[in-house]
XYZ file of N, CA, C and O in Angstrom:
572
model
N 74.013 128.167 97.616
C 74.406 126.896 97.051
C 75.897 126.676 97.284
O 76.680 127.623 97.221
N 76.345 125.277 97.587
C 77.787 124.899 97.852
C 78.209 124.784 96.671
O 77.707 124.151 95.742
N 79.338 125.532 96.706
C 80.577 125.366 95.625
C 80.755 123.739 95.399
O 80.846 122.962 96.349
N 80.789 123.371 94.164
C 81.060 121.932 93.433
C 82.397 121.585 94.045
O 83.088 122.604 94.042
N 83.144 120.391 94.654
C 84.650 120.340 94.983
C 85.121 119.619 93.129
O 84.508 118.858 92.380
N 86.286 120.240 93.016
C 87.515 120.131 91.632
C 88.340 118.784 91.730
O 89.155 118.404 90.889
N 87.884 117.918 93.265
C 88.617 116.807 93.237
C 87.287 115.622 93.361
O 86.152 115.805 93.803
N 87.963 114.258 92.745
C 86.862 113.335 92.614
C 87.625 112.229 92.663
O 88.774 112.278 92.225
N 87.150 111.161 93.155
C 88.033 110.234 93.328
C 88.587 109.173 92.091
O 87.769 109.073 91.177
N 89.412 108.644 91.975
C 89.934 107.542 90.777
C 89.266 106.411 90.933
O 89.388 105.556 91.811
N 88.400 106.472 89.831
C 86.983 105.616 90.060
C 87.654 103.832 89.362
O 88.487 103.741 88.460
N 87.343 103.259 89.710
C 87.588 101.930 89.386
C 87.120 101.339 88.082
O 85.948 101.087 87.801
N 88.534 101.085 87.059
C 88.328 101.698 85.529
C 89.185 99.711 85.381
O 89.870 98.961 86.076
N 88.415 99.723 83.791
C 89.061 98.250 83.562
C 90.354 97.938 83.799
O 90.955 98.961 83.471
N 91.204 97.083 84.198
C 92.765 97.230 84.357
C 92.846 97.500 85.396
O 93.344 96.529 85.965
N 92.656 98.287 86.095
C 92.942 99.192 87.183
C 92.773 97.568 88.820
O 93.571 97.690 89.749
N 92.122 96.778 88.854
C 92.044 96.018 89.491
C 93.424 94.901 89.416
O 94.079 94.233 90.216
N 93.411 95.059 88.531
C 95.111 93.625 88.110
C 96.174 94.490 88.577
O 97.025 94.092 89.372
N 96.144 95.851 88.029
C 97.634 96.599 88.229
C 97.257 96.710 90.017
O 98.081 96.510 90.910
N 95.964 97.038 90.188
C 96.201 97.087 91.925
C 97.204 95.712 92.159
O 98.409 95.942 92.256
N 96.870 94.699 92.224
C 97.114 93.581 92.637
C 98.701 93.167 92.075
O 99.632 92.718 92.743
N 98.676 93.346 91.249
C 100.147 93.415 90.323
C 101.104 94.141 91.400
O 101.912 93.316 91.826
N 101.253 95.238 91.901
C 101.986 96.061 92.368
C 101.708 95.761 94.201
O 102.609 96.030 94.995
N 100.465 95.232 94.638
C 100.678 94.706 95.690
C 101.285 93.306 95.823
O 101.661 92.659 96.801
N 101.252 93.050 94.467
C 102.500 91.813 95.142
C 103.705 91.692 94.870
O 104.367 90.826 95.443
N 104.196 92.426 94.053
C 105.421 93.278 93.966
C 106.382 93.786 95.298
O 107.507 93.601 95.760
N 105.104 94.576 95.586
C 105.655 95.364 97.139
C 105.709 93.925 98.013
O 106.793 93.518 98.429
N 104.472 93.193 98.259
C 104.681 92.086 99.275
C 106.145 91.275 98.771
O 106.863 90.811 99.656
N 106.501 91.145 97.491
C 107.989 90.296 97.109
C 109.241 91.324 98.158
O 110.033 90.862 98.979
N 109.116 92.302 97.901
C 110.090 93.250 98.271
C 109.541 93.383 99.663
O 110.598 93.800 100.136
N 108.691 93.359 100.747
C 108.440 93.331 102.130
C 109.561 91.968 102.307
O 110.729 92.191 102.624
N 109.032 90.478 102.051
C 109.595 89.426 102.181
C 110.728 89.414 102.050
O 111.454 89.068 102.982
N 111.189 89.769 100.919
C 113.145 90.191 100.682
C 113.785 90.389 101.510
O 114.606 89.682 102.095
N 113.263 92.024 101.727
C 114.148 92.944 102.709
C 114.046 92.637 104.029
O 114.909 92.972 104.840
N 112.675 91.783 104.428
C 112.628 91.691 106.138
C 113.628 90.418 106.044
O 114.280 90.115 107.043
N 113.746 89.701 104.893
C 114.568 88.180 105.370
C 115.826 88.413 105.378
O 116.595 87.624 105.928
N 116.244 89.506 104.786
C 117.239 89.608 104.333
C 118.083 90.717 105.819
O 119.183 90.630 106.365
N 117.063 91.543 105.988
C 117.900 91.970 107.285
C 117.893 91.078 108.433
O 118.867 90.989 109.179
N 116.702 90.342 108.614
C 116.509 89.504 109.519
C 117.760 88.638 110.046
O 118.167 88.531 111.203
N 118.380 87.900 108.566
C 119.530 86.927 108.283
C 121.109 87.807 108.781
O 121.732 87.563 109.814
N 121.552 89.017 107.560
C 122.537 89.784 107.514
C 122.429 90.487 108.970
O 123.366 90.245 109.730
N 121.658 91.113 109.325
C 122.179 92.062 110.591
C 121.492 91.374 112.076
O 121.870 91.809 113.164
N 120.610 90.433 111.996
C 120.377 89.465 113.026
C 119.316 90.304 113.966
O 119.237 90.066 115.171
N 118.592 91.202 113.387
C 117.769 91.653 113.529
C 116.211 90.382 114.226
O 115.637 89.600 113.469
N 115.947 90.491 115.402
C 114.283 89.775 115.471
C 113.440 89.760 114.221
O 113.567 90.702 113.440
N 112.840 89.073 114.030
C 111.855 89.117 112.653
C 110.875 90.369 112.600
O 110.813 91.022 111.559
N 110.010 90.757 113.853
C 109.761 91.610 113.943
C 109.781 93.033 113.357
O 109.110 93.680 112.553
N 111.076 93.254 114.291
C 111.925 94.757 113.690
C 112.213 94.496 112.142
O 111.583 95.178 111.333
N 112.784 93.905 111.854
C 112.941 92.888 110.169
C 111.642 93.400 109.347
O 111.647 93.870 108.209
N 110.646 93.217 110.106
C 109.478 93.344 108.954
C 108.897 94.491 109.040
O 107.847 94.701 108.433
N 109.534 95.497 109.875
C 109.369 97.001 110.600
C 110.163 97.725 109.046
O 109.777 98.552 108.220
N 111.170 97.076 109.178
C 112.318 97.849 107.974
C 111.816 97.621 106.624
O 111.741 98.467 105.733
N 111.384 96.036 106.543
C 110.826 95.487 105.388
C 109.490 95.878 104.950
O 109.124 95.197 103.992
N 108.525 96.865 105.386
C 107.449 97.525 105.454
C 107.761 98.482 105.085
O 107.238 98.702 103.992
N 108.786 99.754 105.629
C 108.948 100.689 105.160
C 109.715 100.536 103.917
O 109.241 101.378 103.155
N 110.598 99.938 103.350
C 111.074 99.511 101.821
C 110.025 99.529 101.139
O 109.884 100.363 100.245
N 109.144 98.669 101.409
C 108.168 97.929 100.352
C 107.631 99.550 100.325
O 108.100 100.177 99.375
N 106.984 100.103 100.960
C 106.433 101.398 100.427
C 106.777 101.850 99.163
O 106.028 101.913 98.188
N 107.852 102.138 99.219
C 108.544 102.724 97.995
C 108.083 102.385 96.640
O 107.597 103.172 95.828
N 108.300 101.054 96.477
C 108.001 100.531 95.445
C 105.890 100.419 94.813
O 105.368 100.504 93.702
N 105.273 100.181 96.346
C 104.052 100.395 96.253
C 103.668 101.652 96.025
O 102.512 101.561 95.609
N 103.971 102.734 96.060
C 103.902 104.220 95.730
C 104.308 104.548 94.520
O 103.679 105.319 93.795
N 105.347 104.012 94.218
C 105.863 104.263 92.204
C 104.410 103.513 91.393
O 103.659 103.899 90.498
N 104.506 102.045 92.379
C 103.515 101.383 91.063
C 102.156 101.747 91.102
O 101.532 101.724 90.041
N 101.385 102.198 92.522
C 100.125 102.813 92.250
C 100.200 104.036 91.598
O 99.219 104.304 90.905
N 100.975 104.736 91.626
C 100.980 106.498 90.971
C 101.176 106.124 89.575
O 100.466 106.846 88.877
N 101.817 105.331 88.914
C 102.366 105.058 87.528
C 101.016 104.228 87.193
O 100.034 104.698 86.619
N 101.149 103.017 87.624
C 100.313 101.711 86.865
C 99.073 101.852 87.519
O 98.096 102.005 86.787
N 98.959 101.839 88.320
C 97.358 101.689 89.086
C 96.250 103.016 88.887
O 95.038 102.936 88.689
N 96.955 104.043 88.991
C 96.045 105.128 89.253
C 96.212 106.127 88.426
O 95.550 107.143 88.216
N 97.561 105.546 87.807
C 98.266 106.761 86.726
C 98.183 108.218 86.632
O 97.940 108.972 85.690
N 98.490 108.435 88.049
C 98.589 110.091 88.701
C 99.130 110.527 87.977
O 99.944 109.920 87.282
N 98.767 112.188 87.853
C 99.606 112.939 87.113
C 99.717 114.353 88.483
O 100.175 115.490 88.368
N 99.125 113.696 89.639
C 98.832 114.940 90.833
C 100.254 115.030 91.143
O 101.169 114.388 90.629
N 100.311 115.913 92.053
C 101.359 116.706 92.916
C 102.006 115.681 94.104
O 101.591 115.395 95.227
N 103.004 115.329 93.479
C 103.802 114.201 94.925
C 103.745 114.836 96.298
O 103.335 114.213 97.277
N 104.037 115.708 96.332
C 103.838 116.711 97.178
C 103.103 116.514 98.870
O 103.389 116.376 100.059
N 101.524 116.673 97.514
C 100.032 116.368 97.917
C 99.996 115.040 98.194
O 99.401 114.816 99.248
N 100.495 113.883 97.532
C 100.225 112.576 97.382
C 101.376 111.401 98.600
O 101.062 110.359 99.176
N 102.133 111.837 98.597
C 102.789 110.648 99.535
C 102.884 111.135 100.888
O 103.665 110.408 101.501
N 102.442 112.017 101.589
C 102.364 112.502 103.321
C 100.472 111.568 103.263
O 99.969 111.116 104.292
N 99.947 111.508 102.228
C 98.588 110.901 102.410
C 98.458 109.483 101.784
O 97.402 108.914 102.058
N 99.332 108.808 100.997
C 99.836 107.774 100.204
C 100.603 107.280 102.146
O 99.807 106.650 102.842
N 101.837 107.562 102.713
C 102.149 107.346 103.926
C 101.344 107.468 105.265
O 101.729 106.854 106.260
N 99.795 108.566 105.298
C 98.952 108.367 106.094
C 98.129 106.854 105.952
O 97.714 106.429 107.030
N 97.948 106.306 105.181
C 96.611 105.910 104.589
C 97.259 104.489 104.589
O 96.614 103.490 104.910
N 98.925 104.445 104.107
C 99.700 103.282 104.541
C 99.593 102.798 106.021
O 99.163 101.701 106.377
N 99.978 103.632 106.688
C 99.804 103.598 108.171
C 98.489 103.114 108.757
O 98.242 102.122 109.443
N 97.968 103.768 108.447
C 96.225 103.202 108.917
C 96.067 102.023 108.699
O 95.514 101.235 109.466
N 96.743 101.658 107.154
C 96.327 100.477 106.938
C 96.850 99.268 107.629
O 96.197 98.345 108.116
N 98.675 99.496 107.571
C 98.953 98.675 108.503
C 98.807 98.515 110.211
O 99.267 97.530 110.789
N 98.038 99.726 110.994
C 97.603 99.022 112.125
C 96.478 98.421 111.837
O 96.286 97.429 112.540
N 95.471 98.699 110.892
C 94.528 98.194 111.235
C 94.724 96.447 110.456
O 93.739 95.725 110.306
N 95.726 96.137 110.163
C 96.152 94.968 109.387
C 96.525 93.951 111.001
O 96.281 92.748 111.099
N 97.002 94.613 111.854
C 97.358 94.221 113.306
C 95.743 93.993 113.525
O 95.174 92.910 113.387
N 95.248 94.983 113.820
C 93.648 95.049 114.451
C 92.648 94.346 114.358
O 91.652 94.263 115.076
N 93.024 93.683 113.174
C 91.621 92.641 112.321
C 92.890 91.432 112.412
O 92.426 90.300 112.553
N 94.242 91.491 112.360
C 94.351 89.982 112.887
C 94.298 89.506 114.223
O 94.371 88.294 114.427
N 94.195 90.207 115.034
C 94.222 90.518 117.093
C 92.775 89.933 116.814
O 92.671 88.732 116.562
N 91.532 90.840 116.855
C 90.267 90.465 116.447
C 89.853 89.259 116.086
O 89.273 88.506 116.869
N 90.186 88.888 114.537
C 89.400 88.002 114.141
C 89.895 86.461 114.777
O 89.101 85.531 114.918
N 91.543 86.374 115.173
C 92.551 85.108 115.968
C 91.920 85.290 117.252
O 91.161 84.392 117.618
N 92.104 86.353 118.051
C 92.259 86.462 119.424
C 90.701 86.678 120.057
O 90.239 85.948 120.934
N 90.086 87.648 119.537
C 88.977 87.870 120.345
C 87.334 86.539 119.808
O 86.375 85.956 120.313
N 87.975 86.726 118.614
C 86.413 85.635 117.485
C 86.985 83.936 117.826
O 86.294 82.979 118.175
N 88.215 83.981 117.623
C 88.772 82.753 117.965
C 89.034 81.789 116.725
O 89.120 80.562 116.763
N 89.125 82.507 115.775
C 89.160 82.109 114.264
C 90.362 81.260 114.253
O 91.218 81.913 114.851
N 90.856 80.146 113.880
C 92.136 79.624 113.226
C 93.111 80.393 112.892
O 92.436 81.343 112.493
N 94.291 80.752 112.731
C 95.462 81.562 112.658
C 94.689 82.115 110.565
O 94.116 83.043 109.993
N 95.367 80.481 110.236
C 94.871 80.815 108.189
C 93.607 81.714 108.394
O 93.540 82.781 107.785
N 92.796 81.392 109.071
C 91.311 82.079 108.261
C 91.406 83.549 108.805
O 91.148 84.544 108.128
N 91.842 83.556 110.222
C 92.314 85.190 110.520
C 92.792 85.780 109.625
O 92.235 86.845 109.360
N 94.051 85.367 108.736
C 94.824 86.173 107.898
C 93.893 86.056 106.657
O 94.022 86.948 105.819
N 93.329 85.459 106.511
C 93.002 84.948 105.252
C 91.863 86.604 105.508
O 92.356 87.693 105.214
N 90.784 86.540 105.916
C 90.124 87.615 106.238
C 90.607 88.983 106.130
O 90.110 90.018 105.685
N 91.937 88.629 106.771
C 92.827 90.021 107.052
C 93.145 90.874 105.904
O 93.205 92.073 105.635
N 93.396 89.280 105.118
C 94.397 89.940 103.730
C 93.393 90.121 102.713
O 93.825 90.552 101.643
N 91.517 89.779 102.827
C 91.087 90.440 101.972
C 90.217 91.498 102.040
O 89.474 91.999 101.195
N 90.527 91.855 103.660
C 89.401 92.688 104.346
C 90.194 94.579 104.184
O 89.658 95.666 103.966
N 92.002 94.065 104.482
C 92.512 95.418 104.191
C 92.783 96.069 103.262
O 92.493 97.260 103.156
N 93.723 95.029 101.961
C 93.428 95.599 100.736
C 92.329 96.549 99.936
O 92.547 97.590 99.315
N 90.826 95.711 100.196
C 89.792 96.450 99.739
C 90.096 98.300 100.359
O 90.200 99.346 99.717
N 90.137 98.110 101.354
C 89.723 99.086 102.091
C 90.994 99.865 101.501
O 90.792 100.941 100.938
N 92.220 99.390 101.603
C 93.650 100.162 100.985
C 92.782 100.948 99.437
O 92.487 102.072 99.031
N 92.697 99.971 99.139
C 92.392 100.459 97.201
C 91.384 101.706 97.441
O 91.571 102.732 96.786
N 90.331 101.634 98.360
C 89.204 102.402 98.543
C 89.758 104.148 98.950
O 89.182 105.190 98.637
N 91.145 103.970 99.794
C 91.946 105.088 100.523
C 92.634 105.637 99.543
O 93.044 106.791 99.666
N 92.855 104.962 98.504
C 94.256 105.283 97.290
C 93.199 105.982 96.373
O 93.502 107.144 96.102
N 92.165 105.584 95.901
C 91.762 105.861 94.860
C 90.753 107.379 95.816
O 90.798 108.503 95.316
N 90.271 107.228 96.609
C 89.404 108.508 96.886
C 90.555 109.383 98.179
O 90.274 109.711 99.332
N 91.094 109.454 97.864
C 92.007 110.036 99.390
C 93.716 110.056 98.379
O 94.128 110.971 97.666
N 94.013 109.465 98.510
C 95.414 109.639 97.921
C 96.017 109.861 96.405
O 97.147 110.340 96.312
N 95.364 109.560 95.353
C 95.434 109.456 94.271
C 94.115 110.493 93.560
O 93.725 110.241 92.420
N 93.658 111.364 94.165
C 92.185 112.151 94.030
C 92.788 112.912 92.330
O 93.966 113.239 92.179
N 92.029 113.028 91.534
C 91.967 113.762 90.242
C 91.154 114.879 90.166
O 89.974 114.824 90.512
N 91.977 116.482 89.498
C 91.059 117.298 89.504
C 89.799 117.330 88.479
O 90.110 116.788 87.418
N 88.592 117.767 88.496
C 87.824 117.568 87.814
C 88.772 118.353 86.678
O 89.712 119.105 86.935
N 88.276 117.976 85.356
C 88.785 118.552 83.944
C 90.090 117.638 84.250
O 89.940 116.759 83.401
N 90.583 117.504 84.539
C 92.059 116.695 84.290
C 91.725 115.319 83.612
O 90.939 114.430 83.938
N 92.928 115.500 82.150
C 92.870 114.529 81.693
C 93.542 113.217 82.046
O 94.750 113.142 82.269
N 92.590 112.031 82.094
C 93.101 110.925 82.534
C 93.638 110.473 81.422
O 93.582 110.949 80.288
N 94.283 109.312 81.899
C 95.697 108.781 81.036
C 95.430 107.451 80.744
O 96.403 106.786 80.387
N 94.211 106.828 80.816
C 93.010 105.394 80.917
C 94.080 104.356 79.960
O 93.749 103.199 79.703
């Protein structure tokens, strides 16, 4: 018989849907900031701008899912090399499904993003809560 695994994922608990959303738009305020803001001050392409303004916003999206969203009590350690994998994934595949659904389906620019922006989130929340934010069994949650 297989050994039981001690980790289980952060199952989707009342609240827990607003603070997702709460803190992703937090981070999106602080993406917008910092890319406009270098964009303007150092004359940076918008591009690179939203290269810098991506990696900022992390920061703040990592305090507020570990605190408010998921209310980790795990090992930072353990949590932000896979909190920064799982970011990553997300943002190419945020490229991938807007290339796709604009370029190859032929969708309108809005409805591409529009798709985009509710097709990756899900999938983000799905990575955070079973992959990045994982709870050991017996560990008390903080609900």
């Amino acid at each position: 018989m297989l050994p039981r695994s001690t980790a289980r994922p952060a199952l989707v608990t009342r609240g827990r849907g607003a603070a997702y959303i709460a803190v992703g738009l937090a981070a999106a305020l602080v993406f917008m900031l910092v890319s406009k803001l270098v964009h303007v001050t150092l004359g940076l392409d918008l591009v690179p701008a939203a290269a810098v303004g991506f990696g900022v916003s992390l920061v703040p999206a990592y305090i507020g899912h570990r605190r408010l969203t998921f209310r980790s009590v795990g090992s930072k350690a353990a949590e932000v090399p896979r909190f920064l994998a799982s970011s990553l994934l997300c943002f190419g595949l945020t490229l991938a499904c807007t290339h796709i659904f604009a370029s190859r389906l032929g969708l309108p620019d809005l409805a591409a993003l529009a798709l985009t922006s509710v097709f990756v989130p899900m999938l983000n929340f799905l990575l955070l809560a079973g992959f990045v934010f994982v709870r050991r069994q017996g560990a008390a949650a903080r609900e």
